[in-house]
Coordinates of C-alpha atoms in Angstrom, one line a residue:
X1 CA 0.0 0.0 0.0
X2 CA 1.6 3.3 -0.9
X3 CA 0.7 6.7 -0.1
X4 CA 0.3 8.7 3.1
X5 CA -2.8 9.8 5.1
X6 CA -0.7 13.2 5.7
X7 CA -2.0 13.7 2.2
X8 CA -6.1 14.5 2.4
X9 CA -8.5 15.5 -0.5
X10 CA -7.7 18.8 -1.7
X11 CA -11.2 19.9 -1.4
X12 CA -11.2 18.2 2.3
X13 CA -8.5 20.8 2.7
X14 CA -10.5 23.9 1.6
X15 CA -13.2 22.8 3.7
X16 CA -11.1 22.9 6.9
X17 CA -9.9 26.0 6.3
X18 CA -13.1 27.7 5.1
X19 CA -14.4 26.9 8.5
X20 CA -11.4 28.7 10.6
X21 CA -13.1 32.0 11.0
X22 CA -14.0 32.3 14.8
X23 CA -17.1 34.5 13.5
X24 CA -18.8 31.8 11.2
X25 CA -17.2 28.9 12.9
X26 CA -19.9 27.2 14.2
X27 CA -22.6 27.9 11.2
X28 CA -20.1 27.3 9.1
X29 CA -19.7 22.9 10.8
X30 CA -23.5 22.8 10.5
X31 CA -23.6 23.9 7.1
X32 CA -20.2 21.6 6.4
X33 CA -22.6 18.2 8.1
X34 CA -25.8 19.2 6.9
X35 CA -25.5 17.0 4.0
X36 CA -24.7 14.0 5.6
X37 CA -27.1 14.9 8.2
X38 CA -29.9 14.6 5.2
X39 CA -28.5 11.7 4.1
X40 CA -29.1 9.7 7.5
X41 CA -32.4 11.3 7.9
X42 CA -33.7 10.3 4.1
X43 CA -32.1 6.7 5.3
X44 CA -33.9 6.7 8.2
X45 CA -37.5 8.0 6.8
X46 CA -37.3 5.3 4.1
X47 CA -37.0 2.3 6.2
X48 CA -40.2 3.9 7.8
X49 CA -42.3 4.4 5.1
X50 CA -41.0 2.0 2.4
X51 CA -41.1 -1.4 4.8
X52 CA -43.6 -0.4 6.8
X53 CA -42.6 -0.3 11.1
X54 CA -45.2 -2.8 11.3
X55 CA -43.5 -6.2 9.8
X56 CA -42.7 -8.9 12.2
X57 CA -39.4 -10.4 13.0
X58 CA -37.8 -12.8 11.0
X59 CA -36.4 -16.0 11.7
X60 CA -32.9 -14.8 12.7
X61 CA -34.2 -11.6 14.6
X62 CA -36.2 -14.0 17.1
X63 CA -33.2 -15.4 18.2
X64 CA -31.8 -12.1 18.7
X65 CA -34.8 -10.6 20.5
X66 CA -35.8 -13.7 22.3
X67 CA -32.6 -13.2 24.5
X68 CA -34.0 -10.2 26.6
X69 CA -37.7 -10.3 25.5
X70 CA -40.0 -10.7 28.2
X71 CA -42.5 -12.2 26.7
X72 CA -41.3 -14.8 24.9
X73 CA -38.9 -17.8 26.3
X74 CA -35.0 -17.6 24.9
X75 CA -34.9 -19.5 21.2
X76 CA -31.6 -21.9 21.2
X77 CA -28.5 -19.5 20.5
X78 CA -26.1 -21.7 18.0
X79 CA -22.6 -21.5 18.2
X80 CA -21.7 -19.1 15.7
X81 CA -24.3 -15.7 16.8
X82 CA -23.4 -13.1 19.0
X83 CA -25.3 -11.1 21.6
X84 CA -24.5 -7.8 20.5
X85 CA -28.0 -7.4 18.5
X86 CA -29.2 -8.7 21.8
X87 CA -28.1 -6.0 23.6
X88 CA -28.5 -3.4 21.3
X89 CA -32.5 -4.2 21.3
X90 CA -32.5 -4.6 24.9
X91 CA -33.9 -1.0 25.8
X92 CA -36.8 -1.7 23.8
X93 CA -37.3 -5.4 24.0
X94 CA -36.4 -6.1 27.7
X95 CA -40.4 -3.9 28.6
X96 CA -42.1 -4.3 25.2
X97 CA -43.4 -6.9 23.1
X98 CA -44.2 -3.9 20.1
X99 CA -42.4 -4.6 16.9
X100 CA -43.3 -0.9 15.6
X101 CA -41.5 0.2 18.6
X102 CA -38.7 -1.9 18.0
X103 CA -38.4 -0.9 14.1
X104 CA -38.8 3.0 14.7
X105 CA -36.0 2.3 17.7
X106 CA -33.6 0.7 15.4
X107 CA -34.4 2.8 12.6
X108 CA -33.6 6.0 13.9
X109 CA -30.3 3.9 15.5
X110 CA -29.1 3.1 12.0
X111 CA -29.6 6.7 11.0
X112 CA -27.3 8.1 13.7
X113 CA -25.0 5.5 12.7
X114 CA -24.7 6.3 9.5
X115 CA -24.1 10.2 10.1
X116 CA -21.5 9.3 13.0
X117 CA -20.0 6.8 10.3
X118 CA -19.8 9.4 7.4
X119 CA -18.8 12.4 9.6
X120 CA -15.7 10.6 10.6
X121 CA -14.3 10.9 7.2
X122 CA -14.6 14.5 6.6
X123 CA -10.8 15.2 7.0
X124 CA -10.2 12.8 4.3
X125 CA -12.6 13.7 1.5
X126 CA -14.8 16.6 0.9
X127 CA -18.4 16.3 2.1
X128 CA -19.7 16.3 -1.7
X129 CA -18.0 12.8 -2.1
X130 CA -18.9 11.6 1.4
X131 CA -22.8 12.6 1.3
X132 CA -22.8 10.8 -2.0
X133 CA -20.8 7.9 -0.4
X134 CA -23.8 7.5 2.0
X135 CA -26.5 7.5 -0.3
X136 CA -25.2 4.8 -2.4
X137 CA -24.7 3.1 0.7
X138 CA -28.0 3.6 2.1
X139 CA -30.6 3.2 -1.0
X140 CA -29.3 -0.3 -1.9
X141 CA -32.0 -2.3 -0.7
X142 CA -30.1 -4.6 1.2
X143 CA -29.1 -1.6 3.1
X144 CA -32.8 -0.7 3.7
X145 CA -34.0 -3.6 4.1
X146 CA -31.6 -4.7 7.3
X147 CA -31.2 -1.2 8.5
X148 CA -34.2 -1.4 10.9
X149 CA -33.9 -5.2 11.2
X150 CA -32.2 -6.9 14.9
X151 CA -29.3 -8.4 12.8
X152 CA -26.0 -7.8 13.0
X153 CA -24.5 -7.2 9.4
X154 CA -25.6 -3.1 9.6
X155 CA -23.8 -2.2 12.6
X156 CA -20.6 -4.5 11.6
X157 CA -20.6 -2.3 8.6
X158 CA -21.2 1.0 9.8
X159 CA -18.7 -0.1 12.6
X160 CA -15.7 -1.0 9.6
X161 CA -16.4 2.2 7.8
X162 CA -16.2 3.9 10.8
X163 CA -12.9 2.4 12.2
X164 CA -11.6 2.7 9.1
X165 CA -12.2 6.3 8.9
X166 CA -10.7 6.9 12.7
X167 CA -7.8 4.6 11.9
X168 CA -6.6 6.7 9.1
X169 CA -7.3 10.0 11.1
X170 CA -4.9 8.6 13.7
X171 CA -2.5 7.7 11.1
X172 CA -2.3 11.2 9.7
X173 CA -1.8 13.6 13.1
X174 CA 2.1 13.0 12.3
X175 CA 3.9 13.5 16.6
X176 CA 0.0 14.5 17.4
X177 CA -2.1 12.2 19.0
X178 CA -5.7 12.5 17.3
X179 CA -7.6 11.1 20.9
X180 CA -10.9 11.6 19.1
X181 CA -9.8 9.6 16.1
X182 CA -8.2 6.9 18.6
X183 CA -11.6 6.7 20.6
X184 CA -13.1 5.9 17.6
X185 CA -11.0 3.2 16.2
X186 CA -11.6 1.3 19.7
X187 CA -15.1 2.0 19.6
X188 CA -16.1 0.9 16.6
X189 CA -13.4 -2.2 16.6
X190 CA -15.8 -3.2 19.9
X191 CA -18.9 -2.8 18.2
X192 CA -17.7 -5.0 14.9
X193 CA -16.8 -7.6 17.5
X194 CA -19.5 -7.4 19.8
X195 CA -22.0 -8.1 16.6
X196 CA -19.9 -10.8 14.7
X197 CA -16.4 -11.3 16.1
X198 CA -15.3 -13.2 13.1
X199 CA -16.5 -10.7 10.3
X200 CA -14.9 -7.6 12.8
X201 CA -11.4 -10.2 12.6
X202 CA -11.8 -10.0 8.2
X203 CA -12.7 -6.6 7.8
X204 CA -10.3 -5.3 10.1
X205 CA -7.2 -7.6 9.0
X206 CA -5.6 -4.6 7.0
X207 CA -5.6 -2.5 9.5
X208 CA -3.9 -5.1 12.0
X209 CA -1.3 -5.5 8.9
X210 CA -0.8 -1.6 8.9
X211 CA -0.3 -1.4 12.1
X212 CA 2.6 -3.3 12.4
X213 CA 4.6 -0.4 11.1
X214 CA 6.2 2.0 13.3
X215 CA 3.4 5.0 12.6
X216 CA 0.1 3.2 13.0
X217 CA 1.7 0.9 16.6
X218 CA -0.5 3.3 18.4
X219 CA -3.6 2.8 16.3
X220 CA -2.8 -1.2 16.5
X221 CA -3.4 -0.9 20.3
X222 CA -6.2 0.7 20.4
X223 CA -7.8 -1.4 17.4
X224 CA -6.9 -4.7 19.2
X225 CA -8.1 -3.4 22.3
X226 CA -11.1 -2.7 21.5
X227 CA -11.4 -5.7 19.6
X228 CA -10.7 -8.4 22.5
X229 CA -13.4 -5.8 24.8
X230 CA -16.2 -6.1 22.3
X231 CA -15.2 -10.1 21.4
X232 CA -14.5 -10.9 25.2
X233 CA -18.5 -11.8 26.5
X234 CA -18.1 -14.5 23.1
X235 CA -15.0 -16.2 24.4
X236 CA -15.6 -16.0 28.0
X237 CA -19.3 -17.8 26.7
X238 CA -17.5 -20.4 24.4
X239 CA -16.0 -21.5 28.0
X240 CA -19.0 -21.5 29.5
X241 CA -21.6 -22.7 27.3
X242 CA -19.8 -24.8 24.3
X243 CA -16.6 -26.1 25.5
X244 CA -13.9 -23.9 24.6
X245 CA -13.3 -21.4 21.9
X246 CA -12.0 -24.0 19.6
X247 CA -14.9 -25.7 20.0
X248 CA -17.5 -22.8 18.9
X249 CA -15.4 -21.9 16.3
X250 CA -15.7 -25.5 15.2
X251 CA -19.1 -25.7 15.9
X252 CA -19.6 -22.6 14.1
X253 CA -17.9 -23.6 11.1
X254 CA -20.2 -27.0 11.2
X255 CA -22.9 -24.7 11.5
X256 CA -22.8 -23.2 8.5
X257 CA -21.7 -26.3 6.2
X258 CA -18.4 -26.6 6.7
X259 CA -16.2 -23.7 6.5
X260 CA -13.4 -24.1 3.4
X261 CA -12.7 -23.4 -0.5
X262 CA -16.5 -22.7 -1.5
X263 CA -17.0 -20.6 -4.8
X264 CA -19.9 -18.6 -3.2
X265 CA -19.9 -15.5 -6.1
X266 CA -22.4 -16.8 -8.2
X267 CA -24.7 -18.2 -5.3
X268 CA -24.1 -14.4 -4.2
X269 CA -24.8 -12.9 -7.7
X270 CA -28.6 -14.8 -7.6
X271 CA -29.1 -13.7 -4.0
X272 CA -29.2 -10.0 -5.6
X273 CA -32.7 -10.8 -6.6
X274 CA -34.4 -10.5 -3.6
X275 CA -33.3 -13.5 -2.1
X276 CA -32.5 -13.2 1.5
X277 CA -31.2 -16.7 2.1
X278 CA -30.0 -19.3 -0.8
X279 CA -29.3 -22.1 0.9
X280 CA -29.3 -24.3 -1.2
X281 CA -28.4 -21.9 -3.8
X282 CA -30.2 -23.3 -7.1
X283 CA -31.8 -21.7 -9.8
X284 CA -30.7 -18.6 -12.4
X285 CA -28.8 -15.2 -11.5
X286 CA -32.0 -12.5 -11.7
X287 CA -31.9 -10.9 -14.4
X288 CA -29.3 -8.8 -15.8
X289 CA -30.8 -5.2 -14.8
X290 CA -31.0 -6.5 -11.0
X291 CA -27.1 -7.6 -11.1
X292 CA -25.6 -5.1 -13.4
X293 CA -24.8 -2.5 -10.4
X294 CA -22.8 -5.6 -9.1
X295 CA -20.2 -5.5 -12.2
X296 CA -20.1 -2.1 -12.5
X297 CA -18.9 -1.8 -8.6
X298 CA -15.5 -2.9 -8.4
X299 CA -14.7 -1.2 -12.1
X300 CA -15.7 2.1 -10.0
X301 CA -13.4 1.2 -6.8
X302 CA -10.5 0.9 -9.3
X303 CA -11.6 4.3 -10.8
X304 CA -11.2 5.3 -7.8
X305 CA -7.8 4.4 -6.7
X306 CA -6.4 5.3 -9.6
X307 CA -7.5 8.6 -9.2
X308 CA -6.3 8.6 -6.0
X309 CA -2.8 7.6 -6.7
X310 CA -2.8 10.0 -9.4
X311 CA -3.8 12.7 -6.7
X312 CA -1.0 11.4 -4.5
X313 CA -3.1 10.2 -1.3
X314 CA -3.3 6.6 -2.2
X315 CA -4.1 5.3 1.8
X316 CA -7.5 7.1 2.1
X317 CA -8.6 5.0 -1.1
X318 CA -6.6 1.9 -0.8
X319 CA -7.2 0.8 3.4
X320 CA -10.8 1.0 2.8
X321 CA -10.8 -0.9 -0.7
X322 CA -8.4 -3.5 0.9
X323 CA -10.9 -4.2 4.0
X324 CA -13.9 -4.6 1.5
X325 CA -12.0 -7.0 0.1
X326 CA -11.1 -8.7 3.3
X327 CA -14.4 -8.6 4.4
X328 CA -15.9 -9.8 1.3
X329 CA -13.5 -12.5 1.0
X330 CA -14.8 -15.3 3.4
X331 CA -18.4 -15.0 2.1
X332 CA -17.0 -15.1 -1.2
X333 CA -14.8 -18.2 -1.1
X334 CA -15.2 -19.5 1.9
X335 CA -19.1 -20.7 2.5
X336 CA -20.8 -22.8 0.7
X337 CA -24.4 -20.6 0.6
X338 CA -25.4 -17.1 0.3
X339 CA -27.1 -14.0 1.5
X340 CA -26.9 -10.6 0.6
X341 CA -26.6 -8.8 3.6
X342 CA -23.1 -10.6 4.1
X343 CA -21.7 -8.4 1.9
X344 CA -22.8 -5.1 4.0
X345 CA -19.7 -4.3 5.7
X346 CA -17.8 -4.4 2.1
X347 CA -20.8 -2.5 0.3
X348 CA -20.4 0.2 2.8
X349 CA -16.6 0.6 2.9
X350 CA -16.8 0.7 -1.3
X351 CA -19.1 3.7 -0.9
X352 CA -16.6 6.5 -0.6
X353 CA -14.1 5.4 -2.9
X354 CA -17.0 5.0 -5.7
X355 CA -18.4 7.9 -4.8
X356 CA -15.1 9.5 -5.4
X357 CA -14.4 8.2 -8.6
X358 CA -18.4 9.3 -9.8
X359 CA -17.3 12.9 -8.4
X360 CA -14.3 12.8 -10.4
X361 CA -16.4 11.5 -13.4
X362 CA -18.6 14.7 -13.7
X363 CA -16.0 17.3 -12.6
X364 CA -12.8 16.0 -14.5
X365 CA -13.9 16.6 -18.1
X366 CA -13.7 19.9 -20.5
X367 CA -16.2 22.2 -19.5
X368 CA -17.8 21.5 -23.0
X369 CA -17.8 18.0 -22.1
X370 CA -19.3 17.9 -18.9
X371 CA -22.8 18.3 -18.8
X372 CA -23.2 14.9 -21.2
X373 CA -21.0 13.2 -18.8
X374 CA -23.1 14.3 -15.7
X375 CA -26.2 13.4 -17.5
X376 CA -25.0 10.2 -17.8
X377 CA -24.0 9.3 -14.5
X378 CA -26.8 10.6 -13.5
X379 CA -29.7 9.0 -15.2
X380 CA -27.4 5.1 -14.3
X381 CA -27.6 6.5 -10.6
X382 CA -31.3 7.3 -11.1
X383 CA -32.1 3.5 -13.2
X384 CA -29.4 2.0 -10.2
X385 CA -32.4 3.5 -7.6
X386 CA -35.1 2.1 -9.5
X387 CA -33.9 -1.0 -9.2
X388 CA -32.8 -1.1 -5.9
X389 CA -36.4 0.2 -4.9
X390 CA -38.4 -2.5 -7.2
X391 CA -36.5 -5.4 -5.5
X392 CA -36.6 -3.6 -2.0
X393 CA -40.5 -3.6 -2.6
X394 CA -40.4 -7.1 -4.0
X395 CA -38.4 -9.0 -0.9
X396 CA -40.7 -6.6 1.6
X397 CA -43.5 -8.1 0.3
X398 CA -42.4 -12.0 0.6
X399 CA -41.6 -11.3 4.0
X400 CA -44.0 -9.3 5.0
X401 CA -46.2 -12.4 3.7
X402 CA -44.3 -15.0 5.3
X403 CA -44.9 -13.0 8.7
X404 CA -48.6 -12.8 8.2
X405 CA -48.6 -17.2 7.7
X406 CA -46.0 -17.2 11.1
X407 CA -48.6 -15.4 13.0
X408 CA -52.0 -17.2 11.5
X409 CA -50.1 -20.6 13.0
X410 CA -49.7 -19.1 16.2
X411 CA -53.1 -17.8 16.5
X412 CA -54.3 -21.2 15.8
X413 CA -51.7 -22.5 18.2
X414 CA -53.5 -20.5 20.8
X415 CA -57.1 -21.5 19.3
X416 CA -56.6 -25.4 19.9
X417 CA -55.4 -24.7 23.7
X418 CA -51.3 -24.8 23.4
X419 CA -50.2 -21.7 24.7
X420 CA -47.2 -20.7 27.5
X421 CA -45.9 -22.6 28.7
X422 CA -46.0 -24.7 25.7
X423 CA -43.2 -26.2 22.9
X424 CA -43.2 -25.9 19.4
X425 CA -40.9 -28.2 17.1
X426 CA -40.8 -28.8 13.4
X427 CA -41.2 -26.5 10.3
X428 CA -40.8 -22.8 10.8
X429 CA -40.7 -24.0 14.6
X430 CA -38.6 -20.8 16.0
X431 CA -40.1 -17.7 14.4
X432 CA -44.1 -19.6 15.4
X433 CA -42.7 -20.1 18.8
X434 CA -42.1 -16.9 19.7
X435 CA -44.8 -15.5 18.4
X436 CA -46.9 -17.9 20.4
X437 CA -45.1 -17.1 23.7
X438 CA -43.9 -20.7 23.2
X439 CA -40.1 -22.7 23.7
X440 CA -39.3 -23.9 20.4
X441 CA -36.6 -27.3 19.7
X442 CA -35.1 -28.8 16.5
X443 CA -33.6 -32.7 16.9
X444 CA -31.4 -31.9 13.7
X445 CA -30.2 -28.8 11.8
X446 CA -28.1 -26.0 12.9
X447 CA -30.3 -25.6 15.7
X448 CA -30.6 -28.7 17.6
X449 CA -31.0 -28.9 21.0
X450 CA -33.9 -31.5 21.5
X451 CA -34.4 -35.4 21.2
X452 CA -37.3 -37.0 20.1
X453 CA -37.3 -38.8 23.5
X454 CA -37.0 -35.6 25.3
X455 CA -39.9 -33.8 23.5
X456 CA -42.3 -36.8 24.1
X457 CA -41.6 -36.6 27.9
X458 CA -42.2 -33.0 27.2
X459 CA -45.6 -33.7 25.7
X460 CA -46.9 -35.9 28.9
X461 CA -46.9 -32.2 31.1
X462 CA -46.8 -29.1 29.2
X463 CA -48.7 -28.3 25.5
X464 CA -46.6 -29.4 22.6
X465 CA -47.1 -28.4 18.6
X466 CA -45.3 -30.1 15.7
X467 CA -45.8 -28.2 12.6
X468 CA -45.1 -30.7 9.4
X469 CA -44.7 -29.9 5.4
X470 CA -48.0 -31.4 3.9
X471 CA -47.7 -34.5 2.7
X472 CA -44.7 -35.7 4.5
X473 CA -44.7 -38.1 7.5
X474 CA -44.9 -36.6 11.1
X475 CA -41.8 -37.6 13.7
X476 CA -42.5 -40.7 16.0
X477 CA -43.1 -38.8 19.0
X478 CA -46.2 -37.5 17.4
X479 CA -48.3 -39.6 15.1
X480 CA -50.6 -40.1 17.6
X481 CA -51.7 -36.4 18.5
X482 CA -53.9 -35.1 16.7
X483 CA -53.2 -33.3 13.4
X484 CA -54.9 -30.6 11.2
X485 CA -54.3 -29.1 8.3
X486 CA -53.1 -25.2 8.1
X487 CA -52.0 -23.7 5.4
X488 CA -49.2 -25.6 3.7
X489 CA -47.8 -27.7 6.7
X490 CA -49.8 -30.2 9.0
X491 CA -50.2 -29.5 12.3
X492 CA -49.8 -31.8 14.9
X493 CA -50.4 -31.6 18.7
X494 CA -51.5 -32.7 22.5
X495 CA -52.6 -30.6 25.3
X496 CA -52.1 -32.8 28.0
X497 CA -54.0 -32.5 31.3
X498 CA -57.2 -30.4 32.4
X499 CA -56.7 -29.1 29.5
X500 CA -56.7 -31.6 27.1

């Protein structure tokens, strides 16, 4: 990596200094944020109004939420999740069973992120670039779509672009000592780690490289640091819980197929349709207007650093494009499935270097030249938001429908006398269960923590459901409860007791 971060964007450096008068100083920072202020906020009102606060948790965010809600026993917590999302839902979950609540909550929560994320880098690139960095960022509608969601992919991302940001800051204050910078570096280092430690360990593995020099061996203690304080509850809990830390990683790893040389880029490229889980990963790519954003992405990012190098401040373009790539890689080449918001934390570290290269694409040509190059750019930008908002709308939908089915089961749970305390098992078993107010167990899969033998002991005290795909046979613990049909799985179960 060449280059120095004592080099910053020329037009970062007229901003700084058209904010030294004492006189304007202070209208002159709000008018210097205020675009990356709108950004957030757009972010935030279009997660509001374009999903709706209203949608129900999803498979992955009962897990997360069933941890601190109240209402609702704890769903099994596999091996490879962390309880940051846990955590960061807490204030809202721990008193109240609302989703809108929790969805406005997190909303607004992303927002702030964002701006706190983007703000960070105004010493490195003017704010033009940056508040276009963020709304690339923010309209792709994977971006949308997890942004108010309890999973952990957002804030890992938010939490590289910011570290990132702070890590070059520190780099450039020469004998200074940014403290600001290095506060932020730890900070966000512990809130990668304290949402996934493993994706905070790949998108920060350039910066650990950097740091090894003599300039950045201040910034490497202060990354690691905050690293091992937002990764330290997971360790101490692999001890505890799942027999050492070898062993979660191993059980991890099991988890999720079998961690090793997987070609996951085309399993990736279909996901882009709407997809938000391909496992298994069959079928066509979507078609080519839904994936052609995808191509065009890493031709900007080298646009990018080659306009940086030719500027001469090569690190505030390459560190960020090298921890995409980091972060990328694993889910890239390393898993055998796919899901779009994987590839979060890489998607937001891209941001300002493409947005720097699409700056440089309307501002470097002729004067003659220029408004056919800007018309360009924009109308792609304007057909890349289309497209991002039609499949946005799409997936929304699906959800929004496989929600509505979740809660129509649990209802009729309730109708046919198993409710709390009560166990659900079988198809679509955790999101039903905690909708019921229900324990939920799995004898196989990546969450199993129930025999068969267990759950029929279960069934002889407490209310127990076993929800079926139509047409196939029902476990041996249950063929003789009674069964109905619902929708498009059978329904089995036994209300033992009075109730019965």
């Amino acid at each position: 990596m060449t280059g120095s971060t004592d080099v910053p964007h020329a037009g970062a450096r007229r901003e700084r200094r058209a904010a030294h008068p004492a006189t304007a100083g202070g209208r002159t920072r709000v008018r210097a944020t205020a675009p990356l202020a709108a950004v957030a906020a757009v972010f935030t009102l279009a997660q509001l109004l374009l999903l709706g606060p209203g949608t129900g948790l999803g498979w992955d965010e009962t897990v997360y939420v069933s941890q601190v809600a109240a209402h609702a026993p704890a769903s099994f917590f596999s091996a490879p999740r962390a309880r940051g999302v846990s955590l960061l839902v807490a204030p809202v979950a721990a008193w109240s069973s609302s989703t809108v609540l929790l969805r406005i909550y997190l909303a607004v929560l992303s927002g702030l992120a964002l701006y706190l994320a983007l703000r960070v880098w105004r010493s490195l690139f003017p704010v033009r670039v940056l508040a276009l960095a963020g709304a690339l960022f923010a309209s792709l509608w994977v971006t949308l779509f997890y942004g108010p969601q309890a999973m952990p992919n957002y804030w890992v991302a938010v939490g590289a672009l910011t570290a990132v940001g702070c890590f070059l800051r520190a780099g450039a204050g020469g004998a200074g000592t940014d403290r600001a910078a290095l506060a932020g570096v730890a900070g966000s280092a512990a809130l990668m780690a304290w949402m996934r430690p493993t994706d905070a360990v790949w998108a920060a593995l350039p910066l650990l490289v950097l740091g090894a020099g003599r300039r950045h061996r201040r910034a490497l203690l202060v990354l690691l640091t905050g690293l091992a304080a937002g990764a330290a509850e997971w360790v101490i809990e692999a001890y505890t819980r799942y027999g050492g830390l070898a062993r979660r990683l191993a059980d991890g790893s099991a988890i999720q197929g079998g961690l090793g040389w997987h070609l996951a880029v085309v399993d990736q490229l279909r996901s882009l349709g709407g997809r938000t889980l391909c496992r298994p990963c069959t079928g066509g790519p979507p078609h080519p207007a839904l994936t052609v954003w995808w191509f065009v992405l890493p031709l900007l990012a080298a646009l990018g650093l080659a306009v940086a190098v030719r500027a001469r401040r090569t690190a505030a373009t390459a560190l960020p494009l090298a921890c995409a790539a980091t972060a990328a890689f694993p889910y890239l080449f390393l898993i055998g499935y796919a899901a779009p918001r994987f590839l979060l934390p890489a998607y937001a570290l891209l941001a300002v270097p493409v947005a720097d290269a699409l700056v440089h694409l309307m501002t470097a040509p002729r004067p003659s030249r220029r408004p056919v190059v800007v018309t360009l750019v924009c109308a792609g930008l304007a057909a890349h938001l289309a497209v991002q908002l039609a499949v946005l709308v799409h997936t929304a939908g699906n959800t929004a429908a496989a929600h509505r089915a979740w809660s129509r089961t649990a209802a009729e749970l309730h109708r046919r006398g198993v409710r709390p305390p009560c166990l659900v098992t079988g198809e679509e078993a955790l999101p039903v269960a905690y909708q019921a107010g229900c324990s939920s167990a799995a004898t196989t899969g990546p969450n199993a923590n129930a025999t068969g033998d267990g759950i029929a002991r279960t069934a002889r005290r407490t209310p127990v459901a076993t929800l079926v795909p139509a047409g196939a046979s029902p476990p041996g613990y249950a063929r003789a409860w009674t069964s109905v049909p619902l929708g498009g799985v059978r329904l089995y179960y036994v209300v033992p007791g009075p109730r019965g």
